[in-house]
CSV table of C-alpha atoms in Angstrom, one decimal:
chain,number,residue,atom,x,y,z
Y,1,MET,CA,24.4,-14.5,5.6
Y,2,PRO,CA,25.2,-17.5,8.9
Y,3,GLN,CA,23.2,-20.2,7.7
Y,4,SER,CA,21.6,-22.9,9.4
Y,5,LYS,CA,20.2,-20.6,12.8
Y,6,LYS,CA,18.8,-23.3,15.2
Y,7,ASP,CA,15.1,-22.6,15.1
Y,8,GLU,CA,12.2,-24.4,16.8
Y,9,LEU,CA,8.8,-25.8,16.6
Y,10,VAL,CA,7.6,-24.5,19.9
Y,11,HIS,CA,3.8,-25.6,19.6
Y,12,ASP,CA,2.2,-26.8,16.7
Y,13,HIS,CA,-1.6,-25.0,17.2
Y,14,ASN,CA,-3.0,-26.7,14.1
Y,15,HIS,CA,-2.0,-30.1,14.5
Y,16,ASP,CA,-1.0,-30.4,11.1
Y,17,GLY,CA,3.1,-31.0,11.9
Y,18,VAL,CA,4.4,-27.9,10.2
Y,19,ASP,CA,7.7,-28.4,10.4
Y,20,ARG,CA,9.9,-27.1,8.1
Y,21,ARG,CA,13.5,-26.4,8.7
Y,22,GLY,CA,14.5,-23.2,8.4
Y,23,PHE,CA,11.5,-21.7,8.7
Y,24,LEU,CA,9.8,-23.1,11.6
Y,25,LYS,CA,7.2,-21.5,13.1
Y,26,CYS,CA,4.2,-21.4,15.9
Y,27,MET,CA,1.1,-20.0,14.3
Y,28,ALA,CA,-2.4,-19.7,15.7
Y,29,TRP,CA,-5.0,-18.8,12.9
Y,30,ALA,CA,-8.2,-18.1,13.3
Y,31,GLY,CA,-10.0,-19.1,16.3
Y,32,THR,CA,-6.8,-20.5,18.4
Y,33,GLY,CA,-5.6,-17.8,20.8
Y,34,ALA,CA,-2.7,-19.3,22.3
Y,35,LEU,CA,-0.9,-17.9,25.2
Y,36,CYS,CA,3.2,-18.0,24.2
Y,37,VAL,CA,5.7,-17.2,26.9
Y,38,MET,CA,9.2,-17.2,25.5
Y,39,GLN,CA,12.0,-17.6,28.1
Y,40,GLY,CA,15.4,-18.0,27.8
Y,41,GLY,CA,14.8,-17.3,23.5
Y,42,VAL,CA,12.5,-20.4,23.8
Y,43,LEU,CA,9.0,-19.2,22.8
Y,44,LYS,CA,6.5,-21.8,24.5
Y,45,SER,CA,2.7,-21.7,23.4
Y,46,TYR,CA,-0.2,-22.6,25.5
Y,47,SER,CA,-3.7,-22.8,24.3
Y,48,MET,CA,-6.4,-20.0,25.6
Y,49,SER,CA,-9.1,-22.0,26.5
Y,50,ARG,CA,-6.7,-23.7,29.6
Y,51,ALA,CA,-6.0,-19.9,30.7
Y,52,ASN,CA,-7.5,-21.4,34.4
Y,53,GLU,CA,-4.4,-23.8,34.6
Y,54,TRP,CA,-1.8,-20.4,34.2
Y,55,ASN,CA,0.4,-19.7,37.0
Y,56,ALA,CA,0.0,-16.2,37.3
Y,57,ALA,CA,3.2,-16.3,39.5
Y,58,LYS,CA,5.3,-17.3,36.3
Y,59,MET,CA,3.9,-14.9,34.0
Y,60,ALA,CA,4.6,-12.2,36.4
Y,61,GLY,CA,7.3,-9.8,35.5
Y,62,GLU,CA,8.8,-6.1,36.1
Y,63,LEU,CA,7.3,-5.3,32.8
Y,64,SER,CA,3.9,-6.0,31.0
Y,65,PHE,CA,2.2,-4.8,28.4
Y,66,ALA,CA,-0.7,-4.9,26.1
Y,67,GLN,CA,-0.5,-5.5,21.8
Y,68,ILE,CA,-3.7,-4.1,20.0
Y,69,SER,CA,-3.7,-4.1,16.2
Y,70,ASP,CA,-5.9,-3.0,13.4
Y,71,SER,CA,-8.9,-1.8,14.6
Y,72,HIS,CA,-9.8,-0.1,11.4
Y,73,MET,CA,-12.3,2.1,12.8
Y,74,GLY,CA,-14.8,3.0,9.9
Y,75,PHE,CA,-15.1,-0.3,8.8
Y,76,ASN,CA,-18.7,-1.2,8.7
Y,77,LYS,CA,-18.9,-4.3,6.1
Y,78,PRO,CA,-20.6,-7.7,6.9
Y,79,ALA,CA,-17.1,-9.2,8.1
Y,80,ASN,CA,-17.9,-7.4,11.3
Y,81,PRO,CA,-20.4,-4.2,10.9
Y,82,ASP,CA,-19.5,-3.5,14.7
Y,83,VAL,CA,-15.9,-2.3,14.7
Y,84,ALA,CA,-16.8,-0.3,17.6
Y,85,GLY,CA,-17.7,-3.1,19.8
Y,86,THR,CA,-15.0,-4.8,19.2
Y,87,LEU,CA,-12.3,-2.4,20.4
Y,88,LYS,CA,-14.3,-1.8,23.7
Y,89,ALA,CA,-14.6,-5.5,23.6
Y,90,ALA,CA,-10.7,-5.7,23.7
Y,91,VAL,CA,-10.4,-2.6,25.9
Y,92,GLU,CA,-12.4,-4.5,28.8
Y,93,LYS,CA,-10.5,-7.9,28.2
Y,94,ILE,CA,-7.4,-5.7,29.1
Y,95,ASN,CA,-8.7,-3.9,32.2
Y,96,ALA,CA,-9.8,-7.4,33.3
Y,97,LEU,CA,-6.2,-9.2,32.9
Y,98,SER,CA,-5.0,-10.3,36.2
Y,99,ILE,CA,-1.3,-9.0,35.0
Y,100,GLN,CA,-2.0,-5.1,34.4
Y,101,PRO,CA,0.2,-4.0,31.4
Y,102,GLU,CA,2.0,-0.7,31.9
Y,103,PHE,CA,1.0,0.7,28.5
Y,104,LEU,CA,-0.7,-0.4,25.8
Y,105,LEU,CA,1.4,-0.6,22.0
Y,106,HIS,CA,-0.9,0.2,19.0
Y,107,THR,CA,0.9,-1.7,15.7
Y,108,GLY,CA,-1.1,0.6,13.3
Y,109,ASP,CA,-4.3,0.6,11.4
Y,110,ILE,CA,-5.9,2.4,13.3
Y,111,SER,CA,-9.0,4.3,11.6
Y,112,HIS,CA,-9.8,2.1,7.8
Y,113,LEU,CA,-9.9,5.7,5.6
Y,114,ALA,CA,-8.1,8.1,8.1
Y,115,LYS,CA,-11.1,10.1,8.4
Y,116,PRO,CA,-10.8,12.5,11.4
Y,117,GLU,CA,-13.4,11.0,12.9
Y,118,GLU,CA,-12.3,7.1,12.8
Y,119,PHE,CA,-9.4,8.4,15.1
Y,120,ASP,CA,-11.9,10.3,17.4
Y,121,THR,CA,-14.1,7.0,18.4
Y,122,VAL,CA,-10.8,5.1,18.8
Y,123,ASP,CA,-9.1,7.8,21.0
Y,124,GLN,CA,-12.1,7.4,22.8
Y,125,ILE,CA,-12.3,4.2,23.4
Y,126,LEU,CA,-9.0,3.7,24.5
Y,127,LYS,CA,-9.7,6.3,27.1
Y,128,GLY,CA,-11.7,3.6,29.3
Y,129,ALA,CA,-7.9,1.6,28.9
Y,130,VAL,CA,-6.8,1.2,32.9
Y,131,ALA,CA,-3.4,1.8,31.2
Y,132,LYS,CA,-3.1,5.4,30.3
Y,133,ASP,CA,0.3,5.2,28.0
Y,134,VAL,CA,-0.7,3.9,24.3
Y,135,PHE,CA,2.2,3.8,21.9
Y,136,PHE,CA,1.3,3.7,17.8
Y,137,VAL,CA,2.6,3.3,14.8
Y,138,PRO,CA,0.9,3.6,12.2
Y,139,GLY,CA,-0.7,1.2,9.6
Y,140,GLU,CA,-1.4,1.8,5.6
Y,141,HIS,CA,-5.2,2.8,6.3
Y,142,ASP,CA,-3.7,5.4,8.2
Y,143,VAL,CA,-1.6,7.3,6.3
Y,144,ILE,CA,-4.0,7.0,3.3
Y,145,GLY,CA,-3.9,10.6,1.0
Y,146,ASP,CA,-1.5,12.5,3.2
Y,147,GLU,CA,1.6,10.3,3.5
Y,148,GLY,CA,0.6,10.3,7.3
Y,149,GLN,CA,0.2,14.1,8.2
Y,150,GLN,CA,-2.6,13.5,9.9
Y,151,TYR,CA,-1.7,10.8,11.9
Y,152,ARG,CA,2.1,12.7,13.3
Y,153,ASP,CA,-0.3,15.5,14.0
Y,154,ARG,CA,-2.3,13.4,16.7
Y,155,TYR,CA,0.0,10.6,17.1
Y,156,GLY,CA,3.7,11.3,16.2
Y,157,LYS,CA,4.7,14.6,18.3
Y,158,GLY,CA,8.1,13.7,19.6
Y,159,THR,CA,8.9,11.4,16.7
Y,160,LYS,CA,11.1,11.5,13.7
Y,161,GLY,CA,10.9,11.4,10.5
Y,162,GLU,CA,7.6,9.6,8.9
Y,163,GLY,CA,7.0,9.2,12.5
Y,164,TRP,CA,9.6,6.8,14.1
Y,165,TYR,CA,10.7,6.7,17.8
Y,166,SER,CA,12.3,4.9,20.9
Y,167,PHE,CA,11.9,4.9,24.1
Y,168,ASP,CA,12.8,3.0,27.3
Y,169,LYS,CA,10.9,0.9,29.5
Y,170,LYS,CA,12.8,-0.5,33.0
Y,171,GLY,CA,15.4,-1.8,31.1
Y,172,VAL,CA,14.0,-2.6,27.6
Y,173,HIS,CA,14.4,-0.6,25.0
Y,174,PHE,CA,11.1,-0.2,22.6
Y,175,VAL,CA,11.2,1.2,18.6
Y,176,GLY,CA,8.4,2.0,16.7
Y,177,LEU,CA,9.1,1.5,13.3
Y,178,VAL,CA,6.9,3.2,10.2
Y,179,ASN,CA,7.0,1.0,7.3
Y,180,VAL,CA,3.9,2.4,5.6
Y,181,VAL,CA,4.7,5.7,3.5
Y,182,ASN,CA,6.0,6.3,-0.2
Y,183,LEU,CA,5.7,2.7,-0.9
Y,184,LYS,CA,6.4,2.0,-4.2
Y,185,ALA,CA,4.8,0.4,-6.8
Y,186,GLY,CA,4.9,-3.9,-7.2
Y,187,GLY,CA,7.3,-2.9,-3.2
Y,188,LEU,CA,6.4,-4.3,-0.3
Y,189,GLY,CA,6.6,-2.2,3.1
Y,190,ASN,CA,9.3,0.0,3.2
Y,191,LEU,CA,11.3,1.8,5.7
Y,192,GLY,CA,13.8,3.6,3.5
Y,193,SER,CA,17.4,5.3,4.3
Y,194,GLU,CA,16.4,7.7,6.3
Y,195,GLN,CA,15.0,5.9,8.9
Y,196,LEU,CA,17.5,2.6,8.7
Y,197,GLU,CA,20.4,5.3,9.4
Y,198,TRP,CA,18.4,6.6,12.5
Y,199,LEU,CA,18.1,3.1,13.9
Y,200,GLU,CA,21.5,1.9,13.0
Y,201,ASP,CA,22.3,4.6,15.3
Y,202,ASP,CA,19.4,4.6,17.8
Y,203,VAL,CA,20.9,1.2,19.5
Y,204,LYS,CA,24.8,2.2,18.6
Y,205,GLN,CA,25.5,3.2,22.2
Y,206,LEU,CA,23.2,0.2,23.8
Y,207,LYS,CA,24.6,-2.6,25.4
Y,208,SER,CA,23.7,-6.0,23.6
Y,209,SER,CA,22.7,-7.4,26.9
Y,210,THR,CA,19.6,-5.0,26.7
Y,211,PRO,CA,16.0,-6.6,25.5
Y,212,ILE,CA,14.7,-4.8,22.2
Y,213,VAL,CA,11.0,-5.0,21.1
Y,214,VAL,CA,10.8,-3.6,17.8
Y,215,PHE,CA,7.1,-2.5,16.6
Y,216,ALA,CA,5.8,-1.7,13.4
Y,217,HIS,CA,2.5,-2.3,11.3
Y,218,ILE,CA,3.9,-4.4,7.7
Y,219,PRO,CA,5.3,-7.7,9.4
Y,220,LEU,CA,9.2,-7.3,9.1
Y,221,TRP,CA,10.0,-10.8,8.3
Y,222,SER,CA,8.4,-12.1,4.9
Y,223,VAL,CA,5.1,-13.5,5.6
Y,224,TYR,CA,3.5,-13.9,2.2
Y,225,PRO,CA,5.4,-11.3,0.0
Y,226,GLU,CA,2.9,-12.2,-3.1
Y,227,TRP,CA,0.2,-10.4,-0.8
Y,228,GLY,CA,2.5,-7.8,0.1
Y,229,TRP,CA,3.1,-9.2,3.9
Y,230,GLY,CA,6.6,-8.4,4.4
Y,231,THR,CA,8.9,-5.2,4.3
Y,232,ASP,CA,11.2,-4.6,1.3
Y,233,ASP,CA,14.6,-3.3,3.5
Y,234,SER,CA,13.4,-5.0,6.9
Y,235,ALA,CA,17.0,-7.1,6.8
Y,236,GLN,CA,19.2,-3.7,6.5
Y,237,ALA,CA,16.9,-3.3,10.0
Y,238,LEU,CA,17.3,-6.7,11.6
Y,239,SER,CA,21.3,-6.5,10.5
Y,240,TYR,CA,21.3,-3.6,13.3
Y,241,LEU,CA,19.9,-5.2,15.8
Y,242,LYS,CA,22.3,-8.9,15.7
Y,243,LYS,CA,24.6,-7.9,18.7
Y,244,PHE,CA,21.6,-8.2,21.1
Y,245,GLY,CA,20.5,-10.9,22.9
Y,246,SER,CA,17.0,-10.6,23.0
Y,247,VAL,CA,15.3,-9.1,20.1
Y,248,SER,CA,11.1,-9.2,19.6
Y,249,VAL,CA,9.5,-8.1,16.9
Y,250,LEU,CA,5.8,-6.9,17.0
Y,251,ASN,CA,3.6,-6.8,13.9
Y,252,GLY,CA,-0.2,-6.1,13.2
Y,253,HIS,CA,-1.5,-6.0,9.6
Y,254,ILE,CA,-2.2,-9.3,8.5
Y,255,HIS,CA,-5.0,-9.5,11.0
Y,256,GLN,CA,-4.0,-13.7,12.7
Y,257,ILE,CA,-1.3,-14.8,14.8
Y,258,MET,CA,2.4,-15.5,13.1
Y,259,GLN,CA,5.3,-16.2,15.4
Y,260,LYS,CA,8.9,-17.6,14.4
Y,261,VAL,CA,11.7,-18.1,16.0
Y,262,GLU,CA,15.2,-17.1,14.4
Y,263,GLY,CA,18.4,-16.9,15.9
Y,264,ASN,CA,18.0,-14.0,18.3
Y,265,VAL,CA,15.0,-12.8,17.4
Y,266,THR,CA,11.3,-13.5,18.2
Y,267,PHE,CA,8.6,-12.5,15.3
Y,268,HIS,CA,4.9,-12.0,16.4
Y,269,THR,CA,2.4,-10.5,14.3
Y,270,ALA,CA,-1.3,-9.7,16.4
Y,271,MET,CA,-5.1,-10.1,15.6
Y,272,SER,CA,-7.2,-7.7,14.7
Y,273,THR,CA,-9.6,-5.7,17.0
Y,274,ALA,CA,-11.9,-5.6,14.0
Y,275,PHE,CA,-12.2,-8.3,11.2
Y,276,PRO,CA,-9.9,-11.7,10.6
Y,277,GLN,CA,-7.9,-12.5,7.7
Y,278,PRO,CA,-7.1,-15.4,5.5
Y,279,GLN,CA,-4.2,-17.4,5.9
Y,280,PRO,CA,-1.4,-16.9,3.4
Y,281,GLY,CA,-2.7,-18.0,0.0
Y,282,LYS,CA,-5.8,-19.8,1.1
Y,283,ALA,CA,-8.2,-17.5,-0.7
Y,284,ASP,CA,-8.0,-15.5,-3.7
Y,285,SER,CA,-6.8,-12.5,-2.0
Y,286,PRO,CA,-6.2,-11.4,1.8
Y,287,GLY,CA,-9.5,-9.4,1.8
Y,288,PRO,CA,-11.4,-9.5,5.3
Y,289,MET,CA,-12.6,-13.5,5.9
Y,290,LYS,CA,-16.1,-13.3,6.9
Y,291,VAL,CA,-17.0,-15.3,9.4
Y,292,PRO,CA,-20.6,-16.8,11.5
Y,293,ALA,CA,-21.5,-13.8,13.5
Y,294,GLU,CA,-21.4,-15.8,17.2
Y,295,GLN,CA,-17.6,-17.0,16.2
Y,296,LEU,CA,-16.1,-13.5,15.6
Y,297,ARG,CA,-14.9,-12.5,18.7
Y,298,SER,CA,-13.2,-15.5,18.8
Y,299,VAL,CA,-10.9,-14.7,16.0
Y,300,LEU,CA,-10.4,-11.5,17.3
Y,301,GLY,CA,-8.0,-10.8,20.5
Y,302,ILE,CA,-5.3,-9.1,21.9
Y,303,THR,CA,-1.4,-9.6,22.7
Y,304,ASP,CA,-0.7,-9.3,26.1
Y,305,VAL,CA,3.3,-9.3,26.4
Y,306,ASN,CA,5.0,-9.2,29.9
Y,307,PHE,CA,8.7,-9.0,30.3
Y,308,VAL,CA,10.4,-10.9,33.0
Y,309,ARG,CA,13.5,-9.4,34.2
Y,310,GLY,CA,16.7,-11.6,34.7
Y,311,GLN,CA,15.6,-14.2,31.6
Y,312,GLN,CA,15.7,-11.2,29.0
Y,313,ALA,CA,12.8,-12.8,27.2
Y,314,LEU,CA,8.7,-11.4,26.6
Y,315,ALA,CA,6.1,-14.1,27.5
Y,316,ILE,CA,3.5,-12.8,24.6
Y,317,VAL,CA,0.0,-14.1,26.0
Y,318,ASP,CA,-3.1,-13.7,22.5
Y,319,SER,CA,-6.3,-14.0,24.2
Y,320,GLN,CA,-9.6,-13.7,21.8
Y,321,LEU,CA,-11.9,-11.5,22.6
Y,322,ALA,CA,-14.5,-14.5,23.3
W,1,MET,CA,-0.2,17.6,-75.4
W,2,ASP,CA,-3.7,16.0,-75.0
W,3,ARG,CA,-2.2,13.5,-72.3
W,4,ILE,CA,-0.5,16.5,-70.4
W,5,LEU,CA,-4.3,18.0,-70.1
W,6,ASN,CA,-5.8,14.4,-69.5
W,7,ARG,CA,-3.6,13.6,-66.8
W,8,ILE,CA,-4.6,17.4,-65.2
W,9,GLY,CA,-8.2,16.5,-65.7
W,10,LEU,CA,-7.4,13.3,-64.2
W,11,ALA,CA,-5.7,14.7,-61.2
W,12,ALA,CA,-8.4,17.0,-60.7
W,13,LEU,CA,-11.2,14.6,-60.3
W,14,VAL,CA,-8.8,13.1,-58.2
W,15,ILE,CA,-8.7,15.8,-56.0
W,16,THR,CA,-12.5,16.5,-56.4
W,17,ALA,CA,-13.3,12.9,-55.2
W,18,PHE,CA,-10.7,13.5,-51.8
W,19,ALA,CA,-11.9,16.8,-51.5
W,20,LEU,CA,-15.5,15.1,-51.5
W,21,LEU,CA,-14.7,11.8,-49.6
W,22,THR,CA,-12.4,13.1,-46.2
W,23,PRO,CA,-15.0,15.0,-44.8
W,24,VAL,CA,-16.8,11.6,-44.9
W,25,ASP,CA,-14.4,10.0,-43.6
W,26,ARG,CA,-13.4,11.9,-40.9
W,27,HIS,CA,-16.9,12.2,-39.9
W,28,ALA,CA,-17.0,8.7,-39.9
W,29,ASN,CA,-14.2,7.8,-38.2
W,30,ALA,CA,-15.3,10.5,-35.3
W,31,ALA,CA,-18.1,8.8,-35.4
W,32,GLY,CA,-17.2,5.2,-34.9
W,33,GLN,CA,-14.9,6.3,-31.7
W,34,GLY,CA,-17.5,8.2,-30.0
W,35,GLN,CA,-19.4,4.7,-30.6
W,36,THR,CA,-16.6,2.2,-29.5
W,37,ALA,CA,-14.0,3.8,-27.8
W,38,THR,CA,-14.8,6.3,-25.6
W,39,SER,CA,-14.8,5.1,-22.1
W,40,ALA,CA,-13.3,2.0,-20.6
W,41,ALA,CA,-13.7,0.0,-17.2
W,42,VAL,CA,-10.9,-1.6,-14.8
W,43,LYS,CA,-12.4,-3.4,-11.9
W,44,ILE,CA,-10.6,-3.4,-8.5
W,45,ASP,CA,-11.1,-7.0,-7.1
W,46,ASN,CA,-9.8,-9.5,-4.9
W,47,PHE,CA,-6.6,-7.2,-4.4
W,48,SER,CA,-6.4,-6.9,-8.4
W,49,PHE,CA,-7.1,-4.3,-11.1
W,50,GLY,CA,-9.0,-6.2,-14.0
W,51,PRO,CA,-7.9,-6.1,-16.4
W,52,ALA,CA,-4.1,-5.5,-15.5
W,53,ALA,CA,-3.4,-3.7,-19.0
W,54,VAL,CA,-6.2,-1.8,-20.8
W,55,THR,CA,-5.5,-0.7,-24.4
W,56,VAL,CA,-7.6,2.9,-25.6
W,57,PRO,CA,-7.4,5.5,-28.2
W,58,VAL,CA,-6.6,8.9,-27.0
W,59,GLY,CA,-9.6,10.7,-25.4
W,60,THR,CA,-10.8,7.5,-23.8
W,61,THR,CA,-12.1,8.2,-19.8
W,62,VAL,CA,-10.9,5.4,-17.9
W,63,THR,CA,-13.1,4.5,-14.8
W,64,TRP,CA,-11.9,2.5,-11.5
W,65,THR,CA,-14.5,0.7,-9.5
W,66,ASN,CA,-13.7,-0.7,-6.5
W,67,GLN,CA,-15.8,-4.3,-5.5
W,68,ASP,CA,-13.4,-4.8,-2.7
W,69,ASP,CA,-14.7,-4.5,1.2
W,70,ILE,CA,-11.0,-3.0,1.3
W,71,PRO,CA,-10.2,0.7,0.3
W,72,HIS,CA,-7.9,1.0,-2.7
W,73,THR,CA,-6.1,3.8,-4.5
W,74,VAL,CA,-5.6,4.3,-8.4
W,75,VAL,CA,-2.3,5.9,-8.7
W,76,SER,CA,0.1,6.8,-11.7
W,77,THR,CA,3.9,5.8,-10.9
W,78,ASP,CA,4.9,8.9,-12.9
W,79,ASN,CA,2.1,11.2,-10.6
W,80,VAL,CA,0.2,11.8,-13.9
W,81,PHE,CA,-3.5,10.9,-12.1
W,82,LYS,CA,-4.2,10.1,-8.5
W,83,SER,CA,-7.3,8.8,-7.3
W,84,LYS,CA,-8.0,9.8,-3.3
W,85,ALA,CA,-9.1,6.3,-1.2
W,86,LEU,CA,-11.8,4.5,-2.9
W,87,ASP,CA,-14.1,2.6,-0.4
W,88,THR,CA,-16.4,-0.4,-1.4
W,89,ASP,CA,-18.2,0.7,-5.1
W,90,ASP,CA,-16.6,4.3,-5.0
W,91,LYS,CA,-15.4,5.3,-8.5
W,92,PHE,CA,-12.4,7.1,-10.2
W,93,SER,CA,-11.8,8.5,-13.8
W,94,PHE,CA,-9.3,9.9,-15.7
W,95,VAL,CA,-9.4,11.3,-19.5
W,96,PHE,CA,-6.4,10.2,-21.3
W,97,THR,CA,-5.6,12.8,-23.5
W,98,LYS,CA,-2.4,12.0,-24.8
W,99,PRO,CA,-0.9,8.8,-26.4
W,100,GLY,CA,1.5,6.9,-24.2
W,101,THR,CA,2.1,4.4,-21.4
W,102,TYR,CA,0.6,5.1,-17.7
W,103,SER,CA,1.4,2.4,-15.0
W,104,TYR,CA,-0.3,2.5,-11.7
W,105,PHE,CA,-0.8,1.2,-8.4
W,106,CYS,CA,-2.5,0.8,-5.3
W,107,SER,CA,-0.2,3.7,-3.2
W,108,ILE,CA,-1.9,1.1,0.0
W,109,HIS,CA,-1.2,-2.1,-1.9
W,110,PRO,CA,1.7,-1.1,-3.9
W,111,LYS,CA,1.7,-5.3,-5.0
W,112,MET,CA,-1.4,-4.0,-7.0
W,113,THR,CA,-0.2,-2.5,-10.4
W,114,GLY,CA,-2.2,-2.1,-13.7
W,115,GLN,CA,-1.2,0.0,-17.3
W,116,ILE,CA,-3.6,2.1,-19.5
W,117,ILE,CA,-2.0,2.3,-22.9
W,118,VAL,CA,-3.4,4.9,-24.9
W,119,GLN,CA,-2.6,5.2,-28.7
């Protein structure tokens, strides 16, 4: 494994001086939405509170899409008794963006308990999005009880194995991976050998100049294994992407924004549209974080991603629902 | 000869005594188990099983209760038992009829593991 890949701390949201060698990351914790722009492989991050200063022309690209995540339809506990309302707000926010995304990515935990009516409600709300195409990957909540059969019946048409797939949009190669089924006792997220073999084959013929976007529910980097926030065999998956100049990895699961730049790969996790979760290790468990009602929407959000042709980079924008 | 007869007599006494005592003992044992060990509880709280390891006699019913705001499952690693998704306050029970060590985990959050030791 190559050592001393040059990482850069591109923005310190918390002003806490986090700047660890070899593992530098940009974090926007609950309540601090951020605009992140990656240009030439370097991620730049701006506070959403200064959105009126954005230069829309500079942000515009050939391709933009929005990421939503962890809508947890069916959740009704004090952290957020109205997850349908906050998902609707997320869709409205996307519809109002100055740059309209061509499609949506949902990075899993669509439902809370994998009940048919929960999926139905999400589908109904997403019909309100101007962008008509929605690409999904399942979260662990979407595969409860049946290892994802219902999920695949609904969202997995044309996918392989447990629901993984790839597609191309304007020269960008997207790969949706499934790391929430057949989990082993004591382990983390898991891709499995069949999916890894498929991935290796899927990207083999692509030119190294092709921008790659990989999306999966559980982070494909080790955010906090103590809470299961990582994927056991993600290193193997990433090894197949080494030849590419621009790789962006989009995940959900941890209900907060975290970013990390490692060599050619930018890792990015999205907020939840349902409820926030605590910072790694800052609570007894990763259970829902209860915040005052008036603050709730500031800790929920969407991610708007622009692809700028020529720069071979993705501009990632996180916005709060408030 | 007397000694032999005495021995036979003693043996008879002992056998009679056992015959009288054994049913009583069995009854006492059954009663004791019934009062103290036919059920055991495991709490699911803060993404963990508590206690993580429980030792129980054969025949014990173990009941898990989810006290988290997030659903969990109770799944035996050897496919002996498997709960549905347990939402907040939902319970799952299983009767352990054979001795052994039963490892289990939450299939949604596999970092959560526990053991039931049946003796």
